[in-house]
Tab-separated table of C-alpha atoms and ligand atoms in Angstrom:
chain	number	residue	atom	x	y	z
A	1	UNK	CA	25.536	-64.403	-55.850
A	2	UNK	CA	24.114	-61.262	-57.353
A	3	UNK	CA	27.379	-59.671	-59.626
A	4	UNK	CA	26.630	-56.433	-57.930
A	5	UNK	CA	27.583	-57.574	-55.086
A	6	UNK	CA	30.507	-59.562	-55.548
A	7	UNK	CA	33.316	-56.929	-54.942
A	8	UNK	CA	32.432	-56.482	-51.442
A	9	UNK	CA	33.854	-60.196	-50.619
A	10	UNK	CA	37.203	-59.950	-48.468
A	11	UNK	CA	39.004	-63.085	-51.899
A	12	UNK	CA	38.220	-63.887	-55.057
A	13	UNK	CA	39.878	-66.953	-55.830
A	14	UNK	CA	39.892	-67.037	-59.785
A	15	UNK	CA	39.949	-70.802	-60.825
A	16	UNK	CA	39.124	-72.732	-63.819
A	17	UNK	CA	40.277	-75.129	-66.124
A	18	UNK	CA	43.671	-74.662	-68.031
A	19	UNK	CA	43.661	-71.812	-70.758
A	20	UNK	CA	40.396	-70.475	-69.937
A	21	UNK	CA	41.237	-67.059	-68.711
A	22	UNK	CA	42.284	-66.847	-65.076
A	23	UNK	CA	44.839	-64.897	-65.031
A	24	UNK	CA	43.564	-62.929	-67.521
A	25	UNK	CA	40.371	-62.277	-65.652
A	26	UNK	CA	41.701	-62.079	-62.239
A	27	UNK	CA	43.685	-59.304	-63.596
A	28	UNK	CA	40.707	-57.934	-64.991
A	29	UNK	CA	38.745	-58.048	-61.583
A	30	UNK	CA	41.271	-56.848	-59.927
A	31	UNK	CA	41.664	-53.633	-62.424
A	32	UNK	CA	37.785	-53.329	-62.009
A	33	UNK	CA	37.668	-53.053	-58.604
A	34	UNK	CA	40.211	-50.873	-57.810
A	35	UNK	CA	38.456	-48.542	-60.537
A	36	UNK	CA	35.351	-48.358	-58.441
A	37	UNK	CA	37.763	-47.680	-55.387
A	38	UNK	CA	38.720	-51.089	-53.500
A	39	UNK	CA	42.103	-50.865	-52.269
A	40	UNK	CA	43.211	-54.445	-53.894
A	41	UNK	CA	45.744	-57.015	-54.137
A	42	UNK	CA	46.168	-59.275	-56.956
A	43	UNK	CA	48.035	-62.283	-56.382
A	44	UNK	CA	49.752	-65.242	-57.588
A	45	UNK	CA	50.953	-68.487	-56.393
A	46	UNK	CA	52.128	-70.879	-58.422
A	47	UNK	CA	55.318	-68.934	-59.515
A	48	UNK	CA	54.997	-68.063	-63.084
A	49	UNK	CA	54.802	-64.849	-62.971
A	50	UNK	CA	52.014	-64.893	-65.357
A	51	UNK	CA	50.258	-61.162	-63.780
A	52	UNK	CA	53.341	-59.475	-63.986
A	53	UNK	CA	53.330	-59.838	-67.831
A	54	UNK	CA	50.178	-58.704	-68.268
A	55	UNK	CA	51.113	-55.097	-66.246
A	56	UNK	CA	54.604	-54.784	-67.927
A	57	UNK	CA	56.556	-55.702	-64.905
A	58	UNK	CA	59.777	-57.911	-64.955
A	59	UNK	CA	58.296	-59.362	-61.683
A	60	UNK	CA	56.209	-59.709	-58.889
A	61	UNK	CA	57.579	-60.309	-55.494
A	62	UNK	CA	57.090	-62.246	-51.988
A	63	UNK	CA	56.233	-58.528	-51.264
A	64	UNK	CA	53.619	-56.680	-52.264
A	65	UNK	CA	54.502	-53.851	-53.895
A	66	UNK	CA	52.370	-51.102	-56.000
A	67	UNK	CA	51.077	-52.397	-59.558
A	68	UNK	CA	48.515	-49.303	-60.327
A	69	UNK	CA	46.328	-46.795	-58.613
A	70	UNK	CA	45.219	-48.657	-55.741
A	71	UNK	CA	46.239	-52.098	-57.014
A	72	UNK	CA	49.327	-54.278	-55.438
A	73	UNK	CA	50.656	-57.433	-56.683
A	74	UNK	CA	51.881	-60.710	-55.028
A	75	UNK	CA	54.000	-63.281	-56.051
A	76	UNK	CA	53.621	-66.041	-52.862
A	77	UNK	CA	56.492	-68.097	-52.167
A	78	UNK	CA	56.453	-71.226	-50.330
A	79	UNK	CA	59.838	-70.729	-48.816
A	80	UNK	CA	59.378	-67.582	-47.948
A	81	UNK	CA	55.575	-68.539	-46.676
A	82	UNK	CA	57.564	-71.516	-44.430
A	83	UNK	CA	59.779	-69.034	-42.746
A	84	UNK	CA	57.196	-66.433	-41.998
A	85	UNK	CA	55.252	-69.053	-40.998
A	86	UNK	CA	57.772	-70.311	-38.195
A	87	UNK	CA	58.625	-66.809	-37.277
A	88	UNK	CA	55.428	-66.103	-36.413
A	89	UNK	CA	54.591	-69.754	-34.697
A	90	UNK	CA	57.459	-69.012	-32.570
A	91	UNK	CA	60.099	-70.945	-33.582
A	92	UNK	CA	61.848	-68.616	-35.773
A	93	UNK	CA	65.200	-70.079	-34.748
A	94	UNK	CA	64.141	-73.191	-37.039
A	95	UNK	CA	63.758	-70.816	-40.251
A	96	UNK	CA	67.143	-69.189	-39.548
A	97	UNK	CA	69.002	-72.404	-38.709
A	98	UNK	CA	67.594	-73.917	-42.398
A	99	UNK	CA	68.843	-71.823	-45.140
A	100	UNK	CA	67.079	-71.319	-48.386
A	101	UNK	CA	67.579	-74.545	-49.704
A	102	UNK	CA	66.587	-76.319	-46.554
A	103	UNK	CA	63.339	-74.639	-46.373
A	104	UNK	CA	62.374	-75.618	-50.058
A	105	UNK	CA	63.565	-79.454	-48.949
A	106	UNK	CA	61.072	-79.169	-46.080
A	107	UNK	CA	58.113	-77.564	-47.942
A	108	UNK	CA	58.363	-80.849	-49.957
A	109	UNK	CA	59.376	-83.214	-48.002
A	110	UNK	CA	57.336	-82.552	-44.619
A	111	UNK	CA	53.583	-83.071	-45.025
A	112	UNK	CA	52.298	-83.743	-48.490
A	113	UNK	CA	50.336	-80.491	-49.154
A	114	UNK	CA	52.085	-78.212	-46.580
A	115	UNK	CA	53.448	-76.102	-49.655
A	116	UNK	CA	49.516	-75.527	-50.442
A	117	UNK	CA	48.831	-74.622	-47.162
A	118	UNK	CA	51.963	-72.430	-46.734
A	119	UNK	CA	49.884	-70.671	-49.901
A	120	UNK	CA	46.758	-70.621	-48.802
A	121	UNK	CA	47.395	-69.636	-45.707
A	122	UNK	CA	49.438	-66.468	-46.622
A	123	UNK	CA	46.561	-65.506	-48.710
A	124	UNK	CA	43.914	-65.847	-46.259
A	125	UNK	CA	46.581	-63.922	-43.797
A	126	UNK	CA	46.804	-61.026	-45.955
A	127	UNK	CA	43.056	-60.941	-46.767
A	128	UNK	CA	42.507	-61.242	-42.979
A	129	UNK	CA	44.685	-58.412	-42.282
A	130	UNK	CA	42.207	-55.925	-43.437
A	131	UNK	CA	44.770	-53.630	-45.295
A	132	UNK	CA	43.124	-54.631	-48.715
A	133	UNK	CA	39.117	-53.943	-49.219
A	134	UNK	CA	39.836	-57.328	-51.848
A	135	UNK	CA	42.585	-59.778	-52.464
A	136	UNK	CA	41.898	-61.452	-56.385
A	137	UNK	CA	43.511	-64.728	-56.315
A	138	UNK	CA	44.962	-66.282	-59.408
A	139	UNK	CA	44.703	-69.667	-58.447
A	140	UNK	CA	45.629	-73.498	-59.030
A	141	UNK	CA	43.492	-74.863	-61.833
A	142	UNK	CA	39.861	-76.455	-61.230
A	143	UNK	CA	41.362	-79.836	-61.739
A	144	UNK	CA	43.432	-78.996	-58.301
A	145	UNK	CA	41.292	-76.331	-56.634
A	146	UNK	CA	39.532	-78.203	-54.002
A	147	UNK	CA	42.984	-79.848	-52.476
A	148	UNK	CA	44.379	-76.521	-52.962
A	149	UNK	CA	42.290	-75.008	-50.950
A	150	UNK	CA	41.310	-77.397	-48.506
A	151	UNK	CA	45.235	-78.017	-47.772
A	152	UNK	CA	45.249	-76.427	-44.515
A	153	UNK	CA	42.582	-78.362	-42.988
A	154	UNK	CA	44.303	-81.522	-44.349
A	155	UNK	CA	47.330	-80.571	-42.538
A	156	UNK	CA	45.097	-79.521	-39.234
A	157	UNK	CA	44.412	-83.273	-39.174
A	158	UNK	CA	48.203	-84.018	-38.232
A	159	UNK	CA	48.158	-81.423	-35.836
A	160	UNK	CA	45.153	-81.448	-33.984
A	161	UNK	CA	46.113	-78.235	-31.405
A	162	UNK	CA	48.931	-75.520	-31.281
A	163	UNK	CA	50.071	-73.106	-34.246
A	164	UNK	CA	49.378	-75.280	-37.532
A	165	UNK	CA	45.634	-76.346	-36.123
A	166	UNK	CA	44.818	-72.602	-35.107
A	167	UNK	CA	45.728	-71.421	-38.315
A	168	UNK	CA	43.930	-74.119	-40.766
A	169	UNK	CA	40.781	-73.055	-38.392
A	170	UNK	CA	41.070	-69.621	-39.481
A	171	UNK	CA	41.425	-70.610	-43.220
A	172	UNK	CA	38.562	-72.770	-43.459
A	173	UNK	CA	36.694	-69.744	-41.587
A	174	UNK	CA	37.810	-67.447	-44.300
A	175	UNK	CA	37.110	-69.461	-47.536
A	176	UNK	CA	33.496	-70.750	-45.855
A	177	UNK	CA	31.902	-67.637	-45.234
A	178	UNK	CA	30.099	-66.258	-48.244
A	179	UNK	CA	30.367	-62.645	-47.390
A	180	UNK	CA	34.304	-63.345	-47.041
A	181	UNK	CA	34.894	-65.579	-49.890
A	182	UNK	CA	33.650	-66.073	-53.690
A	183	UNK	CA	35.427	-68.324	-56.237
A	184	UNK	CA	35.165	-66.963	-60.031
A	185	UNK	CA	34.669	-69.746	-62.314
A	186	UNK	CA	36.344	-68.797	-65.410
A	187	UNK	CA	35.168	-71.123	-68.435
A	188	UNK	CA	34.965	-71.047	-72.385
A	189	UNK	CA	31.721	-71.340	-74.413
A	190	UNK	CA	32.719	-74.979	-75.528
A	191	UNK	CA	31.553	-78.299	-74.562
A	192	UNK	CA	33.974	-79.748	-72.219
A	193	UNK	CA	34.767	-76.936	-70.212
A	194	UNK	CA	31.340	-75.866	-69.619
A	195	UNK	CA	31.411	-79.503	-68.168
A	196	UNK	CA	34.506	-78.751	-66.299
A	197	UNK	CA	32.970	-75.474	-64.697
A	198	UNK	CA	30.121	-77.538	-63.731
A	199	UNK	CA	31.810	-80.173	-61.918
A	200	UNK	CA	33.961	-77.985	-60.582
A	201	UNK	CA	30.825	-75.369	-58.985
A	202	UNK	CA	29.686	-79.027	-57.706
A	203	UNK	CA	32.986	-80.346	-55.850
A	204	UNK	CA	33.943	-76.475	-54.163
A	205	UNK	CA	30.104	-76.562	-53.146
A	206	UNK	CA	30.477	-79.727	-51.573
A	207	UNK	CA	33.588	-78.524	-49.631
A	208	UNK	CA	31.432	-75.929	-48.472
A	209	UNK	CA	33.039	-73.226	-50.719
A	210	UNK	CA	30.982	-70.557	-52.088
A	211	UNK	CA	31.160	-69.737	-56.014
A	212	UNK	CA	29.774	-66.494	-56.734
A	213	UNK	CA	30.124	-65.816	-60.443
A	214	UNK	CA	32.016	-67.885	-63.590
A	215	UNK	CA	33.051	-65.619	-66.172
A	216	UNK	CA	32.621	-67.566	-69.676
A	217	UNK	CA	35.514	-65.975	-71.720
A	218	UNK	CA	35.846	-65.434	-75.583
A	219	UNK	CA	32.492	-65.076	-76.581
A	220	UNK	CA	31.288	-64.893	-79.893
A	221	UNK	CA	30.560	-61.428	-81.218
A	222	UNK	CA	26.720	-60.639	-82.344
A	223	UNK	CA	23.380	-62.164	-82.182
A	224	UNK	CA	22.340	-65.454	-84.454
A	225	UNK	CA	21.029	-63.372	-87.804
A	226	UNK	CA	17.443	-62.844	-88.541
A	227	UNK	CA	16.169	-65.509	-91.096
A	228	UNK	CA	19.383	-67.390	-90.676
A	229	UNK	CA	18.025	-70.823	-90.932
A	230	UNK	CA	17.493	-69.975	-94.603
A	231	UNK	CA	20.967	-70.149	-94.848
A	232	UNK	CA	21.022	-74.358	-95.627
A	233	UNK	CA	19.045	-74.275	-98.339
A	234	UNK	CA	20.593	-71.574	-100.087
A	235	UNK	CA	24.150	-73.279	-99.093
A	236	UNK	CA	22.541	-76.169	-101.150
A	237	UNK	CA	21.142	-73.765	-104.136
A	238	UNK	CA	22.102	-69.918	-104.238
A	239	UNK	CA	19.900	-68.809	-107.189
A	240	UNK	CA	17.271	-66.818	-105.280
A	241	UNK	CA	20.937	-64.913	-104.045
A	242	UNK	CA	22.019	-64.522	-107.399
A	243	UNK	CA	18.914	-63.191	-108.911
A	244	UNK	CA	18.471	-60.699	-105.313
A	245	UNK	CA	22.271	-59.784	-105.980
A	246	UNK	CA	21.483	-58.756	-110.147
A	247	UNK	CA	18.565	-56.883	-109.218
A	248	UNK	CA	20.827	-55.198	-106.905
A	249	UNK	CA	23.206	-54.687	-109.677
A	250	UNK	CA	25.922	-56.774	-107.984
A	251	UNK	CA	27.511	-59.187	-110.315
A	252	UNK	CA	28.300	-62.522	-108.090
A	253	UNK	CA	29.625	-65.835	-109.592
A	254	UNK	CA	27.891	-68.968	-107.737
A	255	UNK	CA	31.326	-70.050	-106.268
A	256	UNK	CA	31.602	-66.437	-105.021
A	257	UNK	CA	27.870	-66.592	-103.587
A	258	UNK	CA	28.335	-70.153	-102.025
A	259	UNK	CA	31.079	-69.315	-100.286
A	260	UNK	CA	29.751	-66.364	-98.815
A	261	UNK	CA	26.509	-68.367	-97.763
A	262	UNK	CA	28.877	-71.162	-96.278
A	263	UNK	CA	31.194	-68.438	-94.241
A	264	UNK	CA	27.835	-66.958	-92.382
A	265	UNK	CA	26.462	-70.611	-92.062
A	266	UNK	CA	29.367	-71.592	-90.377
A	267	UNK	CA	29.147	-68.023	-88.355
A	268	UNK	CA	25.326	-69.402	-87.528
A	269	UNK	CA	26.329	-73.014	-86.387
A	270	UNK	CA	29.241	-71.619	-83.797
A	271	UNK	CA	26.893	-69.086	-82.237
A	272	UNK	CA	24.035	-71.654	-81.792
A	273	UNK	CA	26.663	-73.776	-80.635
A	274	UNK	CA	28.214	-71.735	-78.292
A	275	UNK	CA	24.508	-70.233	-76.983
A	276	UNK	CA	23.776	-73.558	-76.260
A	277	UNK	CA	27.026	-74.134	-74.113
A	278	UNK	CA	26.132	-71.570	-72.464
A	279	UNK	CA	22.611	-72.162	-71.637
A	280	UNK	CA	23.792	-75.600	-69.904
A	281	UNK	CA	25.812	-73.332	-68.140
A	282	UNK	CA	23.529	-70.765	-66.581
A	283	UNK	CA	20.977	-73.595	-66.132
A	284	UNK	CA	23.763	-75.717	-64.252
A	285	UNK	CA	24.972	-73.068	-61.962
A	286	UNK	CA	21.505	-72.338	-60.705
A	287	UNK	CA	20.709	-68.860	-58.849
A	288	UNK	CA	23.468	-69.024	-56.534
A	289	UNK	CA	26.281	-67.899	-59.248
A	290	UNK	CA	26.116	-64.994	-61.398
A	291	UNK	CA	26.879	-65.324	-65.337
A	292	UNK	CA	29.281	-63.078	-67.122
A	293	UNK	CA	29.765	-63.347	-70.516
A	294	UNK	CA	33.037	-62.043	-71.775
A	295	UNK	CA	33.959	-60.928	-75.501
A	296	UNK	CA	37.512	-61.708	-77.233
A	297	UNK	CA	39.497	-59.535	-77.462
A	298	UNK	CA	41.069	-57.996	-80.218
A	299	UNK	CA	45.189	-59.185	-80.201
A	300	UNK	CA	44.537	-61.358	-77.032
A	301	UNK	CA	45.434	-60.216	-73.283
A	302	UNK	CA	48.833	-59.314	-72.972
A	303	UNK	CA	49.511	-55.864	-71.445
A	304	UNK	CA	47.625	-53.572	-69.571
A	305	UNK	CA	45.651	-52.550	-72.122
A	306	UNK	CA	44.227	-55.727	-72.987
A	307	UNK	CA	43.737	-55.996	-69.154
A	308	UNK	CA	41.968	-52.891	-69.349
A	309	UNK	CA	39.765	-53.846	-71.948
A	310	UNK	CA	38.317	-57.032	-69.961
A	311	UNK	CA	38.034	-55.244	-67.016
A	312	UNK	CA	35.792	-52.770	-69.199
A	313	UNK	CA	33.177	-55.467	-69.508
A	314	UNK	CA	32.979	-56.307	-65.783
A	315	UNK	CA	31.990	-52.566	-65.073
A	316	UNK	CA	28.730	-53.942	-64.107
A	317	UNK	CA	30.149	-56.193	-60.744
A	318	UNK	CA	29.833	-54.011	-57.575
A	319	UNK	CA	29.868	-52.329	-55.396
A	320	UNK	CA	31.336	-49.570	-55.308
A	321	UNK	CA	33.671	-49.413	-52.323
A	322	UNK	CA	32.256	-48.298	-49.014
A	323	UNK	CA	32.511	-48.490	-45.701
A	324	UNK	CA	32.730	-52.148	-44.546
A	325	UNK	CA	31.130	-53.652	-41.902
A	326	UNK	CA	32.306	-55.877	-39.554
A	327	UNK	CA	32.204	-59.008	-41.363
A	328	UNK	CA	34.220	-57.573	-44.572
A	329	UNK	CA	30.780	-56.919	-46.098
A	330	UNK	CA	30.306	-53.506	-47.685
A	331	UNK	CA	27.569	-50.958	-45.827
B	1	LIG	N1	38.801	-62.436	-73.740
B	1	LIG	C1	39.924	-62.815	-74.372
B	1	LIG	N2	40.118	-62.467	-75.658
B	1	LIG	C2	41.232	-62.838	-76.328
B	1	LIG	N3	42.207	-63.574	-75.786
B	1	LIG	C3	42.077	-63.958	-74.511
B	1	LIG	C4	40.937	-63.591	-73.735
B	1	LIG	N4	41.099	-64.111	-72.486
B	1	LIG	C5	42.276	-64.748	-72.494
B	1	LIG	N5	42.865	-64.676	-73.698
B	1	LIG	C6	44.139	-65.283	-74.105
B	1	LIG	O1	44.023	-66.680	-73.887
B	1	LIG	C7	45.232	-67.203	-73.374
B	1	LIG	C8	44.966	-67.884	-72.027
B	1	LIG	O2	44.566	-66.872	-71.094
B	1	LIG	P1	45.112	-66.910	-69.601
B	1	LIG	O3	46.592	-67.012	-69.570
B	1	LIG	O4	44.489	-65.778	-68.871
B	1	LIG	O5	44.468	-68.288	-69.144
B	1	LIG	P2	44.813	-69.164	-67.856
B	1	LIG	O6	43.572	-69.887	-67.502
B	1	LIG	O7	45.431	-68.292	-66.818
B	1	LIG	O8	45.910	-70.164	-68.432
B	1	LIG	P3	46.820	-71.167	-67.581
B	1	LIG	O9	45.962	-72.363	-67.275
B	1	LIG	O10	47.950	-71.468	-68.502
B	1	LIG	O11	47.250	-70.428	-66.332
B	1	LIG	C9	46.207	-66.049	-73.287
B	1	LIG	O12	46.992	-66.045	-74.438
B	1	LIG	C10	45.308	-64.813	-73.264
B	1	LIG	O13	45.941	-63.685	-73.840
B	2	LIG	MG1	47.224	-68.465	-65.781
């Protein structure tokens, strides 16, 4: 999908493998969007409280409460998800009769993968609800994202009609549609998890779930230097760099100068290295996805300002919010 176009979807689900950024970059997406005026909600659901950190906040809640200028945050929790759940599938005498403890025994216990779907299916009930433009998803890790989000149909096969069918319908509606539903692909300019991001792009594809853009994080800084592949031989033999620096009037020793040629070789290789990664990326996601390449930054993401500073370098995803039409798209 173009990147322009990305912030009219109704989710973002922010996956990819372990460390790469998602939280970090869901935050940053989230922060993005509501600066180009989406009313948004930022959630989480795997109870770490991991986006709370990152906007100074003890925590975030079951309930969404205000996070910034037209930003909320969500903490999902299962329990909480179960008795909604029965409440609104009519049977809320079974969530008052189990108390807290009772529902988390259940959510278990019951169906493997009915706490998933408890989680997906809050999130697709709040994106659904139309009170939010967007909903940005910090989500399960690649390695799990497909059963994660696929858990509600898995649970529609046990129940083929009533309340728990109906709703895993709706869900796989939702997270189908490609003017609902994007997954951002957050990966790192290295090896195996531009692998990862690949299989991954493969596997949600093949579940029929759309992925719109992967964000490759941490970046090196700068372009590979003009006449850089000079650099070997002069690793190997620095006197044409010693007699440049005299006539210059700077007085370097060799070790001085071969370390100094061995510091920007080594700045060479990991840029050619990491170009590479991520020309087997764009190559491997085809035109469907979008590439964003993302610097580090300075002191790591941490607070809202580091948020802020991410979020800086998506200023080019759009659009800007608008009126939507009826299928969540933006006019
Ligand atoms: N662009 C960046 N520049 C510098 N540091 C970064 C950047 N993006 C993320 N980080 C740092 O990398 C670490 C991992 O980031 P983050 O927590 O967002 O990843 P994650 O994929 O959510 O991890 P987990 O799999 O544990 O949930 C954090 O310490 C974060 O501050
Ligand atoms: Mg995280």
């Amino acid at each position: 999908m173009d990147a322009r176009k990305l912030l009219g979807a109704r989710l973002l689900v922010v996956t990819g493998k372990g460390g790469t950024g998602k939280t970090s970059v869901a935050a940053a997406l989230a922060v993005a969007a509501a600066a180009k005026g989406h009313e948004v909600l930022l959630a989480e659901v795997e109870g770490r409280q991991g986006l709370a950190r990152l906007f100074d906040l003890p925590a975030l809640a079951h309930e969404e409460a205000p996070v910034g200028e037209r930003l909320s945050g969500l903490a999902v929790d299962p329990k909480a998800a179960l008795r909604e759940y029965l409440d609104g599938a009519g049977v809320p005498v079974l969530g008052t009769l189990l108390d807290k403890a009772g529902l988390g025994d259940l959510v278990t216990a019951a169906a493997p993968g009915l706490g998933d779907a408890l989680l997906v299916g809050k999130i697709a009930q709040v994106a659904r609800r139309g009170v939010y433009d967007l909903v940005v998803l910090d989500a399960p890790p690649s390695g799990r994202i497909v059963s994660f989000l696929g858990a509600a149909a898995g649970l529609a096969g046990l129940a083929r009609f009533g309340p728990v069918a109906d709703q895993a319908g709706a869900v796989a509606d939702l997270l189908t549609d490609p003017a609902l539903t994007q997954v951002v692909l957050t990966t790192l300019p290295e090896a195996l998890p531009v692998t990862e991001a690949l299989q991954t792009a493969e596997e949600l594809r093949s579940a029929g779930i759309n992925v719109g853009l992967a964000v490759a994080n941490q970046v090196g800084d700068g372009a590979l230097a003009e006449g850089g592949d000079r650099l070997p031989a002069l690793a190997a033999d620095p006197a044409p760099l010693r007699r440049a620096a005299q006539a210059a009037g700077l007085d370097l020793s060799d070790a001085a100068l071969a370390a100094l040629v061995r510091e920007g070789l080594g700045r060479e290789r990991r840029l050619a290295a990491e170009r590479s990664q991520l020309g087997r990326l764009r190559e491997g996601l085809g035109a469907k996805a979008d590439l964003i390449e993302l610097p580090v930054v300075p002191g790591g993401v941490t607070d809202p300002a580091g948020v802020l500073a991410m979020a800086r370098h998506l200023r080019r995803l759009g659009p800007r919010a608008g009126r939507r039409t009826a299928t969540g798209a933006t006019a």
